[in-house]
Amino acid sequence: MPQLHPHLHEIAATFVRSGEVSSVEPLGNGNINNTYLVTVSGESVPVERFVLQKINTQIFQQPELVVQNMQVLGEHLDTHAAELSRRWEMPRILPASTGDTFWVDESEGYWRAITYIEESQVFETVESVEHAREVGYGLATFHSLVAVLPTERLADTLEGFHITPGYLSTYEQVLTNWSAEEDPVRAEDIQYCLDFVAERKDWVPVLEEAKAAGHLQLRPIHGDPKVNNIMLGPDGKAVSLIDLDTVKPGLVHYDIGDCLRSGCNPLGEETTDWQQVEFDLELAKAMLEGYLSLAKGFLTPQDYDYLYDGIRLIAFELGLRFFTDYLAGNVYFKVKHPEHNLDRALVQFQLTSSIEAQEASLKAMIESMR
Ligand code: GN1
Ligand code: MG
């Protein structure tokens, strides 16, 4: 639960042109920014809602670039909306009443307002095979839409994001300052994680090497297409991919991996029952089918060659990021207790193990979809 800012109503009001703020409620479970749903009402205006966010500027150090990318994407959607065969909405920036895209508070906090996608729902985990198919289709809708957006129009809002070897270097650096005595209660879990990473070190650069060798190409990607960022309409169809902060040039493999690692883990990434975590192949099949039903046309044969690695790598990478943050004293992801990031790392590593155990089936499935 985000910490409530004492002046939330006043901050929300700076983005309202007519009517009054009637409520401001925490929204979603973001690990980085603080997000609220604002309701506005008034005698002569219809009830309206919008999303208010305080950007975490320790992570997004140039928040103006985040907003700039959102505007580029919004304009791009306006130009290409007619090409889409289904309802699709993009969250849009709502300027403050001053005309600025931000409101900066007295302690240099950056606040922005974004449209709320009405008549849609968000889910923390995938609830059915049909849901999985729609999650895949939603990601493909986004990819096909941005595929024609020149990558140079998008700013890099978070340098190094999804560059797994970079996360490994940070981990190694953090380890040099960490001493084993610090948490004897969880010593066994910590050792498990240390070994888990050590055993996979050599494979970490797999996607970056493929990129450097020219096997894989950069395209605009979302960066964080997890299940709870893909909104479904009342008919169960995907209608939006929200949370556009990390849209930038990257590999579609990062997105496909992120989508599958979050969507094919029915226990969800916050479970404390990490030993029960499994990668669900049936959901993966539906998600990939949904994705490829639209994206098949723009994937190259080499893209398929690296799909398995992408799925395995992004689960591992997130585990590594959580574990590193635990060892560093929880400086990046929001936590509810000091071992939260360790628990989250164990979930992602267990998911990685489950993906590895099903390597042959997953590869055969991908092969059959070419
Ligand atoms: C963070 O804040 P949120 O929940 O949208 C993180 C993602 C992780 C995700 C795991 C900028 O996203 O990379 O996959 O947590 N975003 C950033 O839940 O690091
Ligand atoms: Mg995000």
Coordinates of C-alpha atoms and ligand atoms in Angstrom, one line a residue:
M1 CA 0.0 0.0 0.0
P2 CA 1.6 3.3 -1.0
Q3 CA 2.1 5.8 1.8
L4 CA -0.6 8.4 1.7
H5 CA 0.7 11.9 1.0
P6 CA -0.8 14.5 3.4
H7 CA -1.9 16.8 0.6
L8 CA -3.3 14.3 -1.8
H9 CA -6.6 16.1 -2.5
E10 CA -4.9 19.4 -3.2
I11 CA -2.4 17.7 -5.5
A12 CA -5.2 15.9 -7.3
A13 CA -7.1 19.2 -7.6
T14 CA -4.2 20.8 -9.6
F15 CA -5.2 18.5 -12.5
V16 CA -8.9 19.3 -12.3
R17 CA -10.5 21.9 -14.6
S18 CA -14.1 21.6 -13.6
G19 CA -15.7 19.9 -10.7
E20 CA -14.3 18.9 -7.3
V21 CA -12.1 16.1 -6.1
S22 CA -14.4 13.8 -4.2
S23 CA -12.0 10.9 -3.5
V24 CA -8.4 9.8 -3.9
E25 CA -7.8 6.1 -3.3
P26 CA -4.6 4.0 -3.7
L27 CA -4.7 2.1 -6.9
G28 CA -2.9 -1.2 -7.9
N29 CA 0.2 -2.8 -6.5
G30 CA 3.1 -1.0 -8.2
N31 CA 6.5 -1.7 -6.9
I32 CA 8.0 1.6 -7.9
N33 CA 5.6 4.6 -8.2
N34 CA 2.8 5.6 -5.9
T35 CA -0.5 5.4 -7.8
Y36 CA -4.0 6.7 -6.9
L37 CA -7.5 6.8 -8.5
V38 CA -9.0 10.2 -8.3
T39 CA -12.8 10.7 -8.6
V40 CA -14.1 14.1 -9.6
S41 CA -17.7 15.2 -9.3
G42 CA -19.7 18.4 -9.4
E43 CA -23.2 19.7 -9.9
S44 CA -23.0 20.4 -13.6
V45 CA -20.2 18.0 -14.6
P46 CA -20.5 14.2 -15.0
V47 CA -18.5 12.0 -12.5
E48 CA -15.0 11.5 -13.9
R49 CA -12.0 9.5 -12.8
F50 CA -8.3 9.7 -13.5
V51 CA -5.1 8.2 -12.3
L52 CA -2.7 10.3 -10.2
Q53 CA 0.9 9.1 -9.9
K54 CA 3.9 10.3 -8.0
I55 CA 6.9 9.2 -10.1
N56 CA 9.7 7.6 -8.2
T57 CA 12.5 9.9 -9.3
Q58 CA 15.2 7.9 -7.6
I59 CA 14.5 5.3 -10.3
F60 CA 13.2 7.5 -13.2
Q61 CA 15.7 10.3 -12.8
Q62 CA 14.4 12.2 -15.8
P63 CA 10.6 12.0 -15.3
E64 CA 10.0 14.5 -18.2
L65 CA 11.3 11.8 -20.6
V66 CA 8.7 9.4 -19.2
V67 CA 5.9 11.8 -19.9
Q68 CA 7.4 12.7 -23.3
N69 CA 7.3 9.1 -24.3
M70 CA 3.7 8.8 -23.3
Q71 CA 2.8 11.7 -25.5
V72 CA 4.7 10.3 -28.4
L73 CA 2.8 7.0 -28.0
G74 CA -0.6 8.7 -27.6
E75 CA -0.1 10.7 -30.8
H76 CA 1.1 7.5 -32.6
L77 CA -2.1 5.7 -31.5
D78 CA -4.2 8.5 -32.8
T79 CA -2.6 8.2 -36.2
H80 CA -2.9 4.4 -36.3
A81 CA -6.1 3.6 -34.4
A82 CA -8.1 3.1 -37.5
E83 CA -5.9 0.2 -38.5
L84 CA -6.9 -1.8 -35.4
S85 CA -9.9 -4.1 -35.7
R86 CA -10.8 -4.0 -32.0
R87 CA -11.2 -1.6 -29.1
W88 CA -7.8 -0.5 -27.9
E89 CA -6.9 2.4 -25.7
M90 CA -3.7 4.0 -24.6
P91 CA -3.4 5.8 -21.2
R92 CA -2.9 9.5 -22.0
I93 CA -1.3 12.3 -20.1
L94 CA -3.7 14.9 -18.6
P95 CA -2.1 18.3 -18.2
A96 CA -2.3 20.2 -14.9
S97 CA -4.6 23.3 -14.9
T98 CA -1.4 25.3 -15.3
G99 CA -0.9 23.7 -18.7
D100 CA 2.2 21.8 -17.5
T101 CA 2.4 18.0 -17.8
F102 CA 3.6 17.8 -14.2
W103 CA 3.0 19.2 -10.9
V104 CA 6.0 19.5 -8.7
D105 CA 5.3 19.5 -4.9
E106 CA 7.2 21.4 -2.2
S107 CA 9.6 18.5 -1.7
E108 CA 10.4 18.1 -5.4
G109 CA 8.0 15.2 -5.9
Y110 CA 6.9 14.8 -9.5
W111 CA 3.2 14.2 -9.9
R112 CA 1.3 13.5 -13.2
A113 CA -2.2 12.6 -14.2
I114 CA -3.2 9.9 -16.7
T115 CA -6.5 8.9 -18.1
Y116 CA -8.2 5.9 -16.4
I117 CA -9.3 3.2 -18.8
E118 CA -13.0 2.9 -18.0
E119 CA -15.0 -0.2 -18.5
S120 CA -12.0 -2.4 -18.0
Q121 CA -10.6 -4.7 -15.3
V122 CA -7.2 -5.7 -14.1
F123 CA -6.3 -9.1 -12.7
E124 CA -3.3 -10.1 -10.6
T125 CA -3.0 -13.6 -12.0
V126 CA -4.3 -15.3 -15.2
E127 CA -7.7 -16.9 -14.4
S128 CA -8.3 -19.1 -17.5
V129 CA -6.9 -20.2 -20.8
E130 CA -9.0 -17.6 -22.5
H131 CA -7.6 -14.9 -20.3
A132 CA -4.1 -16.1 -21.2
R133 CA -4.9 -15.9 -24.9
E134 CA -6.1 -12.3 -24.5
V135 CA -3.0 -11.3 -22.5
G136 CA -0.9 -12.6 -25.4
Y137 CA -3.1 -10.9 -27.9
G138 CA -2.9 -7.6 -26.0
L139 CA 0.9 -7.7 -26.0
A140 CA 0.8 -8.4 -29.7
T141 CA -1.6 -5.5 -30.3
F142 CA 0.8 -3.2 -28.5
H143 CA 3.9 -4.6 -30.4
S144 CA 2.2 -4.3 -33.8
L145 CA 1.1 -0.8 -33.1
V146 CA 4.6 0.4 -32.0
A147 CA 6.5 -1.7 -34.6
V148 CA 6.0 1.2 -37.1
L149 CA 7.2 3.8 -34.6
P150 CA 10.8 4.8 -35.3
T151 CA 12.8 3.8 -32.2
E152 CA 14.6 7.1 -32.1
R153 CA 11.4 8.9 -31.2
L154 CA 11.4 7.1 -27.9
A155 CA 13.7 8.3 -25.1
D156 CA 15.6 5.9 -22.9
T157 CA 13.8 6.4 -19.5
L158 CA 15.8 3.8 -17.6
E159 CA 19.2 3.0 -18.8
G160 CA 20.2 -0.7 -18.5
F161 CA 16.7 -1.9 -18.0
H162 CA 16.5 -5.6 -18.9
I163 CA 20.2 -5.8 -19.8
T164 CA 20.7 -9.0 -17.7
P165 CA 24.6 -8.9 -17.7
G166 CA 24.3 -5.4 -16.1
Y167 CA 22.1 -6.8 -13.3
L168 CA 24.7 -9.5 -12.8
S169 CA 27.5 -7.0 -12.4
T170 CA 25.5 -5.0 -9.9
Y171 CA 24.8 -8.2 -8.0
E172 CA 28.5 -9.0 -7.9
Q173 CA 29.3 -5.6 -6.6
V174 CA 26.6 -5.7 -3.9
L175 CA 27.9 -9.1 -2.8
T176 CA 31.3 -7.7 -2.1
N177 CA 29.8 -5.4 0.5
W178 CA 27.5 -8.1 2.0
S179 CA 28.4 -10.3 4.9
A180 CA 26.7 -13.7 5.5
E181 CA 26.2 -13.0 9.3
E182 CA 23.6 -10.4 8.5
D183 CA 20.6 -12.7 8.3
P184 CA 21.2 -16.1 10.0
V185 CA 17.5 -17.0 10.0
R186 CA 17.2 -17.1 6.3
A187 CA 20.8 -18.5 5.7
E188 CA 19.5 -21.5 3.9
D189 CA 17.3 -19.5 1.5
I190 CA 20.2 -17.1 0.9
Q191 CA 22.6 -19.9 0.1
Y192 CA 20.1 -21.4 -2.3
C193 CA 19.8 -18.1 -4.2
L194 CA 23.6 -17.6 -4.3
D195 CA 24.1 -21.1 -5.7
F196 CA 21.2 -20.6 -8.1
V197 CA 22.8 -17.5 -9.6
A198 CA 26.3 -19.0 -9.7
E199 CA 25.0 -22.0 -11.7
R200 CA 23.6 -19.8 -14.4
K201 CA 26.2 -17.1 -14.8
D202 CA 27.6 -18.2 -18.1
W203 CA 24.1 -18.2 -19.8
V204 CA 23.2 -14.6 -18.6
P205 CA 24.5 -12.8 -21.7
V206 CA 22.5 -15.0 -24.1
L207 CA 20.2 -12.3 -25.5
E208 CA 22.7 -9.5 -25.4
E209 CA 25.2 -11.7 -27.3
A210 CA 22.5 -12.5 -29.9
K211 CA 21.7 -8.8 -30.2
A212 CA 25.4 -8.0 -30.7
A213 CA 25.8 -10.7 -33.3
G214 CA 22.9 -9.2 -35.2
H215 CA 20.6 -12.2 -34.7
L216 CA 18.1 -10.1 -32.8
Q217 CA 17.0 -6.6 -33.5
L218 CA 15.9 -3.7 -31.4
R219 CA 12.2 -2.7 -31.6
P220 CA 10.1 -0.5 -29.4
I221 CA 8.9 -2.6 -26.5
H222 CA 6.8 -2.1 -23.4
G223 CA 9.3 -3.2 -20.8
D224 CA 6.8 -4.3 -18.2
P225 CA 3.9 -6.2 -19.8
K226 CA 2.9 -8.2 -16.7
V227 CA -0.5 -9.6 -16.3
N228 CA -1.8 -6.8 -14.1
N229 CA -0.8 -4.2 -16.8
I230 CA -3.1 -5.8 -19.4
M231 CA -6.6 -4.5 -19.0
L232 CA -9.6 -6.6 -20.1
G233 CA -13.0 -5.2 -21.2
P234 CA -16.3 -6.5 -19.9
D235 CA -16.3 -9.1 -22.7
G236 CA -13.0 -10.5 -21.5
K237 CA -11.1 -9.0 -24.5
A238 CA -7.8 -7.1 -23.9
V239 CA -8.3 -3.4 -24.3
S240 CA -5.2 -1.7 -23.0
L241 CA -1.6 -2.2 -21.9
I242 CA -1.0 0.3 -19.2
D243 CA 2.1 1.5 -17.3
L244 CA 4.1 3.0 -20.2
D245 CA 7.1 4.2 -18.1
T246 CA 9.5 1.7 -19.5
V247 CA 8.5 1.8 -23.2
K248 CA 11.8 2.1 -25.1
P249 CA 13.8 0.2 -27.7
G250 CA 14.6 -3.3 -26.6
L251 CA 14.0 -7.0 -27.6
V252 CA 10.5 -8.3 -27.9
H253 CA 11.9 -11.3 -26.0
Y254 CA 12.1 -9.2 -22.9
D255 CA 8.3 -8.5 -23.2
I256 CA 7.3 -12.0 -24.2
G257 CA 9.4 -13.4 -21.3
D258 CA 7.9 -10.9 -18.8
C259 CA 4.4 -11.6 -20.0
L260 CA 4.9 -15.4 -19.6
R261 CA 6.8 -15.3 -16.3
S262 CA 4.0 -13.3 -14.8
G263 CA 1.0 -14.9 -16.6
C264 CA 2.0 -18.6 -16.3
N265 CA 2.6 -18.5 -12.6
P266 CA -0.9 -19.1 -11.2
L267 CA 0.3 -18.6 -7.6
G268 CA 1.5 -15.1 -8.5
E269 CA 4.8 -13.3 -7.8
E270 CA 3.8 -12.4 -4.2
T271 CA 3.1 -15.9 -2.9
T272 CA 5.1 -17.0 0.1
D273 CA 4.6 -20.6 -0.8
W274 CA 7.5 -20.5 -3.2
Q275 CA 8.2 -24.2 -3.3
Q276 CA 4.8 -24.7 -4.9
V277 CA 5.4 -22.3 -7.8
E278 CA 5.1 -23.9 -11.2
F279 CA 5.3 -22.6 -14.8
D280 CA 1.9 -23.6 -16.4
L281 CA 2.5 -24.9 -19.9
E282 CA -1.1 -24.9 -20.9
L283 CA -1.4 -21.2 -20.1
A284 CA 1.9 -20.5 -21.9
K285 CA 0.5 -22.3 -25.0
A286 CA -2.6 -20.1 -25.0
M287 CA -0.6 -16.9 -24.3
L288 CA 1.9 -17.6 -27.1
E289 CA -1.0 -18.6 -29.5
G290 CA -2.8 -15.4 -28.7
Y291 CA 0.4 -13.4 -29.2
L292 CA 1.4 -15.1 -32.5
S293 CA -2.1 -14.9 -33.9
L294 CA -1.2 -11.2 -34.5
A295 CA 2.6 -11.1 -34.2
K296 CA 3.6 -14.0 -36.4
G297 CA 4.1 -11.6 -39.4
F298 CA 6.8 -9.6 -37.7
L299 CA 8.8 -12.3 -36.0
T300 CA 11.9 -13.6 -37.8
P301 CA 13.0 -17.2 -37.7
Q302 CA 15.8 -16.1 -35.4
D303 CA 13.3 -14.5 -33.1
Y304 CA 11.8 -17.9 -32.6
D305 CA 15.2 -19.5 -31.9
Y306 CA 15.6 -17.3 -28.8
L307 CA 12.0 -17.4 -27.4
Y308 CA 12.8 -20.2 -24.9
D309 CA 15.9 -18.4 -23.6
G310 CA 13.8 -15.1 -23.3
I311 CA 11.2 -16.8 -21.2
R312 CA 13.7 -18.5 -19.0
L313 CA 15.9 -15.4 -18.7
I314 CA 13.3 -12.8 -17.7
A315 CA 12.1 -15.0 -14.8
F316 CA 15.7 -15.5 -13.7
E317 CA 16.5 -11.8 -14.2
L318 CA 13.6 -10.6 -12.0
G319 CA 14.7 -13.1 -9.4
L320 CA 18.3 -11.7 -9.6
R321 CA 16.9 -8.2 -9.3
F322 CA 14.9 -9.0 -6.2
F323 CA 17.7 -10.9 -4.6
T324 CA 20.2 -8.1 -5.3
D325 CA 17.8 -5.6 -3.8
Y326 CA 17.4 -7.8 -0.7
L327 CA 21.2 -8.0 -0.3
A328 CA 21.5 -4.3 -0.9
G329 CA 19.0 -3.5 1.9
N330 CA 15.8 -3.0 -0.2
V331 CA 16.7 0.2 -2.1
Y332 CA 14.8 -0.3 -5.3
F333 CA 11.5 -2.2 -5.0
K334 CA 8.9 -1.2 -2.3
V335 CA 8.8 -3.8 0.4
K336 CA 6.3 -4.7 3.2
H337 CA 8.9 -6.3 5.4
P338 CA 12.8 -6.7 5.2
E339 CA 12.7 -10.2 3.7
H340 CA 10.1 -9.4 1.1
N341 CA 12.5 -9.2 -1.8
L342 CA 14.1 -12.5 -0.7
D343 CA 10.7 -14.1 -0.8
R344 CA 10.0 -12.6 -4.2
A345 CA 13.4 -13.8 -5.5
L346 CA 12.7 -17.4 -4.4
V347 CA 9.4 -17.3 -6.3
Q348 CA 11.1 -16.2 -9.5
F349 CA 14.0 -18.7 -9.1
Q350 CA 11.5 -21.5 -8.5
L351 CA 9.6 -20.4 -11.7
T352 CA 12.9 -20.5 -13.6
S353 CA 13.6 -24.0 -12.3
S354 CA 10.1 -25.1 -13.5
I355 CA 10.7 -23.5 -16.9
E356 CA 14.0 -25.4 -17.1
A357 CA 12.4 -28.7 -16.1
Q358 CA 9.9 -28.3 -19.0
E359 CA 12.5 -27.2 -21.5
A360 CA 11.9 -30.0 -24.0
S361 CA 8.1 -29.5 -24.0
L362 CA 8.3 -25.7 -24.2
K363 CA 10.8 -25.8 -27.0
A364 CA 8.6 -28.4 -28.9
M365 CA 5.6 -26.1 -28.4
I366 CA 7.5 -23.1 -29.8
E367 CA 8.7 -25.2 -32.7
S368 CA 5.1 -26.2 -33.5
M369 CA 4.0 -22.6 -33.7
R370 CA 6.6 -21.4 -36.2
Ligands
GN1_1 C1 8.3 -3.2 -11.2 O1 6.4 -1.0 -10.4 P1 5.9 -2.1 -11.2 O2 5.2 -3.1 -10.4 O3 5.1 -1.6 -12.4 C2 9.5 -3.2 -12.2 C3 9.3 -4.4 -13.2 C4 9.1 -5.7 -12.5 C5 7.9 -5.6 -11.6 C6 7.7 -6.9 -10.8 C7 10.7 0.1 -13.5 O4 7.2 -2.8 -11.9 O5 10.5 -4.4 -14.0 O6 8.9 -6.7 -13.4 O7 8.1 -4.5 -10.6 N1 9.6 -2.0 -12.8 C8 10.8 -1.3 -12.9 O8 6.5 -6.8 -10.2 O9 11.8 -1.7 -12.4
MG2 MG 5.8 -1.0 -14.2

